[in-house]
Structures are given as structure tokens and as C-alpha cells.
């Protein structure tokens, strides 16, 4: 990966590293390449900073068009005025990505952190899982670490690296290990999903658990959505991380001669943008159409992603129970 450069003379640069990028590219029928901006809270929260500092977003390519585009600057909507940020797509080996994403990150870590495993039966940590860990999760995290280190060295400004979520737990230690103290960036990591209590982390083999905790304790600032998640992380370090010194009152873990500060930073939706959209003519027309179509009817509405981990099956069971209990409906 060739590092992106910025002419912006500012005090600090930001690198965002996440599994998904802020945009997804598509090729139109006429051969032109367009992109759509991501709608998640992460994209909304961070693109607003693009007008204040140079930002490079490093992510895995999700489509062939992402891969063909590679890297460069894109201009996206960010509040009152557009913002320009650099985007660099990584292209891990297909088998490595499959192990990293489809076996380790999802479902192993995602289900573990949401306390959703049926423990008498799953998960099964077998040879395939270990291969996915070594050849997938570790390998892709190393790919991110190498790209981030290269970009940090290319930046003219002091750099802050903001790592995102459960896909990149190992990346911080990998960055710290390959960079001299004088060139290391400030490392931040935000975990968007819950961090369960210590007992649940016994599901993982000790080597995996240790690598995850060791990686996260290489950052300077570690953020969670709630205070309970922060406490659970520190308790997990106290229980499973040898020689870690945990100061609950200060929200700090001292490990390998380094202090990691643990805090909670709830990320909300873009309320202002949502309210503006709710008052738009487009929504008014849709509301009128729905009121006409559904006049005199009772409506049960569920809005969610159609995947088993979002409990869609349980929702149908609840609907079935309601119909049996209240047949008049």
C-alpha cells in the first residue's frame, strides 16, 4: 500500500482503521465509478472530523469495485458542508479473510461478547478454528498493522490512530511492536459491542484470550459504550492477564510498562440529521401513502437486519404467541 499524503498543515492527523470503509464503490452501466457513503454511527461520528484534520480511513475492500479503486481521496456529506478524507482499501487473501471474519470475528467473538453461545454445545474450538485464528484473524490484523505503520511514517503531522471494534483486537500490539517509541502514534480503540463478565471469557482458549487482552492493553485509550463494559474489561484483565495492575478508581490498566486508560464514550445516531430527514417532503409523501394504504388496520412493525443473531426468529415466536393468546387479532 502506498501511503496517502496530505497538504493540510495541521497539528495532528487521524487514521481510522475498521473492517468496513466509510464508502462502498459501484460501477455504473456506463462504466463510471460511483460510491455510497456508509450509514452507520461510526461513519457519521468520524466524517464530521474530516474538516478539522486530515483523515485516512483504512479498511478491507468489500467489493471488486473497492479493490479496483484501491486508495485515494473521497468527498462525503458531513453535516453542513462536504468533507474530504483519504480511503485505503486492503485486499487480504480470500481464505484469510474468511477465517478472520466468518469464523473468528463472526461468530466466535460476536456471539461471545453478546453472551449468545449455547454453552453445552458450542462453540467448538477445533483445528479449523485454530487455523482461522492463525491464518485468518492474526494475519489480517497484521495486514492492518503494517498498513497503519506505513501511513503513520508517511504523515507529516503527529498521528492518532483510532481502531474500531472486535475485528482488530490484535492490531495495537502489532503496531507498537514494529515501531520505535519516537515514531509511535497515539493509539485509541473503541469497542462497539458489549464486553461480558470474566466467566464468559473462559470460553476462549487461554492463548486466544491472552492475545486479545495483550493487544487491547497496547492502546493509550480504550473506549466502550457503557460503564459496565469498562468495568468488565478491567475485571477480565485482573482475572486473566498476568502481571497486569488494574486501578478501577482511575480506570487504568498498567501492563508491560504501559498505561491503558479505560473509558466509556456512548455513540449516538446523528439526531439533527434524522430530524431534518423526518421533516422532509420525501418522508411526508411516504407517510401519506402509508396512511392511505393502512387505514383502519392494526400494524405490527419490526425494523431490523435479517440475520439470526439479531433475534429475528425469536420475534416470529413472539408474534405466534400473541396470535395464540389473542386470536381476535
Tab-separated table of C-alpha atoms in Angstrom:
chain	number	residue	atom	x	y	z
A	1	UNK	CA	0.000	0.000	0.000
A	2	UNK	CA	1.345	3.444	-0.947
A	3	UNK	CA	0.631	5.890	1.885
A	4	UNK	CA	-1.695	8.790	1.145
A	5	UNK	CA	-0.256	12.265	1.552
A	6	UNK	CA	-1.912	15.440	2.740
A	7	UNK	CA	-1.071	19.072	2.068
A	8	UNK	CA	-3.058	20.139	5.107
A	9	UNK	CA	-0.801	21.865	7.621
A	10	UNK	CA	-2.466	20.924	10.863
A	11	UNK	CA	-1.259	19.836	14.262
A	12	UNK	CA	-2.478	16.254	14.127
A	13	UNK	CA	-3.621	13.659	11.621
A	14	UNK	CA	-6.090	10.841	12.221
A	15	UNK	CA	-6.034	7.288	10.913
A	16	UNK	CA	-9.247	5.312	11.294
A	17	UNK	CA	-8.937	1.535	10.946
A	18	UNK	CA	-12.068	-0.593	10.657
A	19	UNK	CA	-13.207	-3.709	8.885
A	20	UNK	CA	-15.549	-1.623	6.729
A	21	UNK	CA	-14.727	1.596	4.963
A	22	UNK	CA	-16.752	4.819	5.010
A	23	UNK	CA	-17.830	4.305	1.390
A	24	UNK	CA	-18.624	1.425	-0.957
A	25	UNK	CA	-17.872	1.723	-4.665
A	26	UNK	CA	-20.045	0.593	-7.565
A	27	UNK	CA	-19.572	0.622	-11.328
A	28	UNK	CA	-22.487	2.087	-13.255
A	29	UNK	CA	-23.777	0.783	-16.574
A	30	UNK	CA	-21.805	3.415	-18.468
A	31	UNK	CA	-18.586	2.288	-16.790
A	32	UNK	CA	-18.293	5.227	-14.423
A	33	UNK	CA	-17.432	4.536	-10.807
A	34	UNK	CA	-19.605	5.928	-8.026
A	35	UNK	CA	-19.763	5.365	-4.299
A	36	UNK	CA	-22.306	5.431	-1.498
A	37	UNK	CA	-21.500	6.641	1.988
A	38	UNK	CA	-21.941	4.244	4.879
A	39	UNK	CA	-24.892	4.931	7.156
A	40	UNK	CA	-23.548	3.544	10.433
A	41	UNK	CA	-22.918	5.586	13.542
A	42	UNK	CA	-19.161	5.226	13.136
A	43	UNK	CA	-19.152	6.891	9.716
A	44	UNK	CA	-21.448	9.652	10.939
A	45	UNK	CA	-19.381	10.305	14.045
A	46	UNK	CA	-15.992	10.404	12.341
A	47	UNK	CA	-16.630	12.086	8.997
A	48	UNK	CA	-17.528	15.213	10.939
A	49	UNK	CA	-13.862	15.448	11.954
A	50	UNK	CA	-12.641	15.483	8.364
A	51	UNK	CA	-12.940	19.252	8.143
A	52	UNK	CA	-10.716	19.700	11.193
A	53	UNK	CA	-7.822	17.344	10.497
A	54	UNK	CA	-6.529	15.120	7.695
A	55	UNK	CA	-8.135	11.678	7.972
A	56	UNK	CA	-7.119	8.420	6.343
A	57	UNK	CA	-9.542	5.504	6.664
A	58	UNK	CA	-8.006	2.038	6.267
A	59	UNK	CA	-10.404	-0.870	5.712
A	60	UNK	CA	-10.867	-4.161	3.918
A	61	UNK	CA	-12.214	-3.991	0.383
A	62	UNK	CA	-15.760	-5.365	0.388
A	63	UNK	CA	-16.432	-5.426	-3.342
A	64	UNK	CA	-14.466	-5.878	-6.544
A	65	UNK	CA	-15.028	-2.180	-7.207
A	66	UNK	CA	-13.485	-1.281	-3.838
A	67	UNK	CA	-10.495	-3.402	-4.756
A	68	UNK	CA	-10.147	-1.824	-8.190
A	69	UNK	CA	-10.377	1.674	-6.727
A	70	UNK	CA	-7.680	0.919	-4.158
A	71	UNK	CA	-6.999	4.232	-2.480
A	72	UNK	CA	-7.409	7.974	-2.831
A	73	UNK	CA	-9.498	10.858	-1.558
A	74	UNK	CA	-13.284	10.918	-1.493
A	75	UNK	CA	-15.667	13.743	-0.634
A	76	UNK	CA	-18.633	12.797	1.524
A	77	UNK	CA	-21.523	14.621	3.141
A	78	UNK	CA	-20.617	15.610	6.696
A	79	UNK	CA	-23.051	17.986	8.332
A	80	UNK	CA	-23.259	21.459	6.806
A	81	UNK	CA	-20.555	21.005	4.214
A	82	UNK	CA	-18.824	18.132	2.411
A	83	UNK	CA	-15.665	16.656	3.873
A	84	UNK	CA	-12.711	15.070	2.112
A	85	UNK	CA	-10.920	12.081	3.559
A	86	UNK	CA	-8.433	9.551	2.327
A	87	UNK	CA	-9.548	5.943	1.940
A	88	UNK	CA	-7.201	2.969	1.580
A	89	UNK	CA	-8.637	-0.471	0.933
A	90	UNK	CA	-6.675	-3.569	1.917
A	91	UNK	CA	-7.011	-6.813	-0.025
A	92	UNK	CA	-6.374	-9.798	2.242
A	93	UNK	CA	-6.241	-13.275	0.792
A	94	UNK	CA	-9.774	-14.648	0.400
A	95	UNK	CA	-9.153	-17.632	2.682
A	96	UNK	CA	-7.516	-15.419	5.300
A	97	UNK	CA	-10.445	-13.009	5.245
A	98	UNK	CA	-12.927	-15.857	5.529
A	99	UNK	CA	-11.218	-17.181	8.656
A	100	UNK	CA	-10.785	-13.711	10.145
A	101	UNK	CA	-14.357	-12.577	9.538
A	102	UNK	CA	-16.613	-15.615	9.163
A	103	UNK	CA	-15.057	-17.894	11.792
A	104	UNK	CA	-13.308	-15.751	14.419
A	105	UNK	CA	-14.857	-12.261	14.382
A	106	UNK	CA	-18.273	-13.587	13.370
A	107	UNK	CA	-19.467	-15.706	15.050
A	108	UNK	CA	-16.888	-16.620	17.723
A	109	UNK	CA	-16.194	-13.175	19.207
A	110	UNK	CA	-19.515	-11.535	18.331
A	111	UNK	CA	-21.589	-14.293	19.921
A	112	UNK	CA	-19.255	-14.499	22.919
A	113	UNK	CA	-19.470	-10.790	23.614
A	114	UNK	CA	-23.256	-10.819	23.323
A	115	UNK	CA	-23.457	-13.880	25.625
A	116	UNK	CA	-25.326	-15.813	22.953
A	117	UNK	CA	-23.467	-19.142	22.786
A	118	UNK	CA	-25.392	-22.280	23.739
A	119	UNK	CA	-22.554	-23.331	26.022
A	120	UNK	CA	-23.341	-27.047	26.482
A	121	UNK	CA	-22.996	-27.425	22.719
A	122	UNK	CA	-20.984	-24.515	21.351
A	123	UNK	CA	-18.614	-23.063	20.431
A	124	UNK	CA	-16.382	-25.911	19.332
A	125	UNK	CA	-12.762	-24.735	19.189
A	126	UNK	CA	-11.332	-27.285	16.771
A	127	UNK	CA	-8.447	-27.404	14.306
A	128	UNK	CA	-10.440	-25.373	11.777
A	129	UNK	CA	-10.970	-22.654	14.376
A	130	UNK	CA	-7.282	-22.548	15.237
A	131	UNK	CA	-6.353	-22.331	11.552
A	132	UNK	CA	-8.828	-19.472	11.147
A	133	UNK	CA	-7.243	-17.754	14.135
A	134	UNK	CA	-3.626	-18.125	12.978
A	135	UNK	CA	-4.018	-17.852	9.208
A	136	UNK	CA	-7.013	-15.513	9.266
A	137	UNK	CA	-7.518	-13.308	12.311
A	138	UNK	CA	-3.830	-12.918	13.166
A	139	UNK	CA	-2.838	-12.492	9.512
A	140	UNK	CA	-5.441	-9.823	8.712
A	141	UNK	CA	-4.681	-7.924	11.920
A	142	UNK	CA	-1.021	-7.935	10.873
A	143	UNK	CA	-2.025	-6.611	7.453
A	144	UNK	CA	-3.799	-3.707	9.145
A	145	UNK	CA	-0.858	-3.067	11.468
A	146	UNK	CA	1.615	-2.932	8.576
A	147	UNK	CA	-0.579	-0.539	6.575
A	148	UNK	CA	-1.151	1.713	9.583
A	149	UNK	CA	2.546	1.859	10.458
A	150	UNK	CA	3.377	2.756	6.863
A	151	UNK	CA	0.787	5.546	6.838
A	152	UNK	CA	1.965	6.904	10.203
A	153	UNK	CA	5.526	7.176	8.917
A	154	UNK	CA	4.287	8.974	5.788
A	155	UNK	CA	2.258	11.577	7.680
A	156	UNK	CA	3.893	14.952	8.190
A	157	UNK	CA	1.783	15.546	11.296
A	158	UNK	CA	1.781	13.704	14.623
A	159	UNK	CA	-0.767	10.941	14.189
A	160	UNK	CA	-3.584	9.495	16.238
A	161	UNK	CA	-4.808	6.016	15.267
A	162	UNK	CA	-8.389	5.096	16.076
A	163	UNK	CA	-9.035	1.338	15.795
A	164	UNK	CA	-12.556	0.010	15.668
A	165	UNK	CA	-14.250	-2.956	17.257
A	166	UNK	CA	-13.714	-6.667	17.695
A	167	UNK	CA	-12.183	-7.280	14.280
A	168	UNK	CA	-8.895	-5.595	15.229
A	169	UNK	CA	-8.117	-6.644	18.796
A	170	UNK	CA	-4.560	-7.722	17.935
A	171	UNK	CA	-3.584	-4.750	15.784
A	172	UNK	CA	-2.497	-2.347	18.576
A	173	UNK	CA	0.240	-4.624	19.910
A	174	UNK	CA	1.418	-5.349	16.377
A	175	UNK	CA	1.755	-1.612	15.690
A	176	UNK	CA	3.591	-0.961	18.938
A	177	UNK	CA	5.950	-3.898	18.342
A	178	UNK	CA	7.129	-2.741	14.917
A	179	UNK	CA	7.592	0.987	15.604
A	180	UNK	CA	10.258	2.767	17.614
A	181	UNK	CA	8.965	4.714	20.642
A	182	UNK	CA	9.720	8.058	18.992
A	183	UNK	CA	7.603	7.270	15.924
A	184	UNK	CA	4.670	5.509	17.589
A	185	UNK	CA	1.276	7.180	17.174
A	186	UNK	CA	-1.297	7.697	19.882
A	187	UNK	CA	-3.414	4.536	19.864
A	188	UNK	CA	-7.129	4.515	20.593
A	189	UNK	CA	-9.505	1.585	20.300
A	190	UNK	CA	-13.290	1.723	20.540
A	191	UNK	CA	-15.301	-1.462	21.149
A	192	UNK	CA	-18.824	-1.007	19.820
A	193	UNK	CA	-20.310	-4.190	21.282
A	194	UNK	CA	-20.707	-5.334	24.914
A	195	UNK	CA	-17.811	-6.666	26.959
A	196	UNK	CA	-19.164	-9.561	29.064
A	197	UNK	CA	-18.095	-10.609	32.545
A	198	UNK	CA	-14.977	-12.592	33.280
A	199	UNK	CA	-16.637	-16.010	33.364
A	200	UNK	CA	-17.747	-15.741	29.768
A	201	UNK	CA	-14.179	-15.178	28.594
A	202	UNK	CA	-13.301	-18.671	29.816
A	203	UNK	CA	-14.947	-19.880	26.609
A	204	UNK	CA	-11.819	-18.912	24.680
A	205	UNK	CA	-8.606	-20.934	24.888
A	206	UNK	CA	-6.054	-19.155	27.112
A	207	UNK	CA	-3.770	-18.308	24.177
A	208	UNK	CA	-6.546	-16.525	22.274
A	209	UNK	CA	-7.771	-14.729	25.372
A	210	UNK	CA	-4.269	-13.605	26.302
A	211	UNK	CA	-3.563	-12.307	22.788
A	212	UNK	CA	-6.771	-10.254	22.794
A	213	UNK	CA	-6.125	-8.697	26.203
A	214	UNK	CA	-2.465	-8.111	25.373
A	215	UNK	CA	-3.472	-6.373	22.150
A	216	UNK	CA	-6.018	-4.078	23.759
A	217	UNK	CA	-3.641	-3.175	26.583
A	218	UNK	CA	-1.239	-1.778	23.985
A	219	UNK	CA	-3.533	1.209	23.344
A	220	UNK	CA	-3.402	4.509	25.170
A	221	UNK	CA	-7.169	4.949	25.392
A	222	UNK	CA	-9.749	2.159	25.241
A	223	UNK	CA	-13.397	3.118	24.852
A	224	UNK	CA	-16.647	1.254	25.456
A	225	UNK	CA	-20.317	2.134	25.132
A	226	UNK	CA	-21.149	1.771	28.846
A	227	UNK	CA	-19.543	1.972	32.278
A	228	UNK	CA	-20.443	-1.685	32.870
A	229	UNK	CA	-18.438	-2.696	29.799
A	230	UNK	CA	-15.430	-0.713	31.038
A	231	UNK	CA	-15.598	-2.415	34.425
A	232	UNK	CA	-15.964	-5.848	32.844
A	233	UNK	CA	-12.871	-5.270	30.718
A	234	UNK	CA	-10.767	-4.257	33.717
A	235	UNK	CA	-12.039	-7.252	35.682
A	236	UNK	CA	-11.135	-9.518	32.760
A	237	UNK	CA	-7.593	-8.113	32.758
A	238	UNK	CA	-7.364	-8.623	36.509
A	239	UNK	CA	-8.520	-12.233	36.156
A	240	UNK	CA	-6.594	-13.382	33.088
A	241	UNK	CA	-3.723	-11.008	32.297
A	242	UNK	CA	-0.597	-11.941	34.262
A	243	UNK	CA	1.209	-9.051	35.951
A	244	UNK	CA	-1.448	-6.509	34.974
A	245	UNK	CA	-2.065	-3.828	37.605
A	246	UNK	CA	-5.673	-2.653	37.490
A	247	UNK	CA	-6.775	0.603	39.112
A	248	UNK	CA	-10.568	0.609	38.996
A	249	UNK	CA	-10.913	4.036	40.585
A	250	UNK	CA	-8.683	5.604	37.948
A	251	UNK	CA	-9.953	3.490	35.050
A	252	UNK	CA	-6.457	2.320	34.210
A	253	UNK	CA	-4.647	-0.926	33.400
A	254	UNK	CA	-0.851	-0.920	33.779
A	255	UNK	CA	0.700	-3.724	31.749
A	256	UNK	CA	4.076	-4.259	30.083
A	257	UNK	CA	5.275	-0.879	31.314
A	258	UNK	CA	2.368	0.914	29.637
A	259	UNK	CA	-0.830	2.546	30.906
A	260	UNK	CA	-4.133	1.937	29.128
A	261	UNK	CA	-6.913	4.307	30.169
A	262	UNK	CA	-10.366	2.719	30.019
A	263	UNK	CA	-13.382	4.974	29.483
A	264	UNK	CA	-16.954	4.923	28.184
A	265	UNK	CA	-17.993	7.020	25.175
A	266	UNK	CA	-21.565	6.244	24.051
A	267	UNK	CA	-22.001	6.927	20.320
A	268	UNK	CA	-25.458	8.075	19.299
A	269	UNK	CA	-27.119	8.446	15.938
A	270	UNK	CA	-26.987	11.784	14.114
A	271	UNK	CA	-30.114	13.212	15.768
A	272	UNK	CA	-30.093	16.512	13.875
A	273	UNK	CA	-29.794	14.814	10.503
A	274	UNK	CA	-32.551	12.334	11.358
A	275	UNK	CA	-34.937	15.104	12.431
A	276	UNK	CA	-34.259	17.038	9.254
A	277	UNK	CA	-34.979	13.953	7.175
A	278	UNK	CA	-38.174	13.269	9.154
A	279	UNK	CA	-39.435	16.736	8.193
A	280	UNK	CA	-38.538	16.417	4.515
A	281	UNK	CA	-41.131	16.315	1.695
A	282	UNK	CA	-39.989	12.782	0.833
A	283	UNK	CA	-40.985	11.467	4.265
A	284	UNK	CA	-44.231	13.457	4.193
A	285	UNK	CA	-45.206	11.790	0.896
A	286	UNK	CA	-44.360	8.328	2.237
A	287	UNK	CA	-46.360	8.994	5.398
A	288	UNK	CA	-49.400	9.989	3.331
A	289	UNK	CA	-49.098	6.853	1.179
A	290	UNK	CA	-48.864	4.591	4.239
A	291	UNK	CA	-51.804	6.240	5.973
A	292	UNK	CA	-53.899	5.643	2.854
A	293	UNK	CA	-52.813	2.017	2.417
A	294	UNK	CA	-53.117	1.063	6.079
A	295	UNK	CA	-56.253	2.960	7.029
A	296	UNK	CA	-58.326	1.006	9.563
A	297	UNK	CA	-55.718	-1.720	10.049
A	298	UNK	CA	-53.667	-2.708	13.073
A	299	UNK	CA	-49.959	-2.799	12.365
A	300	UNK	CA	-47.074	-4.659	13.977
A	301	UNK	CA	-43.797	-3.284	12.677
A	302	UNK	CA	-40.280	-4.631	13.186
A	303	UNK	CA	-37.232	-2.992	11.657
A	304	UNK	CA	-34.021	-4.984	11.847
A	305	UNK	CA	-31.310	-6.701	9.901
A	306	UNK	CA	-32.428	-10.102	8.642
A	307	UNK	CA	-29.854	-12.321	10.290
A	308	UNK	CA	-30.265	-14.877	13.099
A	309	UNK	CA	-28.012	-13.016	15.526
A	310	UNK	CA	-30.489	-10.133	15.612
A	311	UNK	CA	-33.113	-12.455	17.164
A	312	UNK	CA	-35.467	-12.329	14.205
A	313	UNK	CA	-36.552	-15.934	14.917
A	314	UNK	CA	-37.492	-15.028	18.477
A	315	UNK	CA	-39.543	-12.156	17.091
A	316	UNK	CA	-41.621	-14.539	14.982
A	317	UNK	CA	-42.120	-16.790	18.013
A	318	UNK	CA	-43.388	-13.784	19.970
A	319	UNK	CA	-45.776	-12.947	17.132
A	320	UNK	CA	-47.024	-16.552	17.140
A	321	UNK	CA	-47.581	-16.398	20.893
A	322	UNK	CA	-49.557	-13.177	20.538
A	323	UNK	CA	-51.839	-14.688	17.893
A	324	UNK	CA	-52.488	-17.758	20.050
A	325	UNK	CA	-53.127	-15.684	23.164
A	326	UNK	CA	-55.223	-13.067	21.364
A	327	UNK	CA	-56.955	-14.846	18.449
A	328	UNK	CA	-59.217	-11.830	17.946
A	329	UNK	CA	-56.307	-10.168	16.181
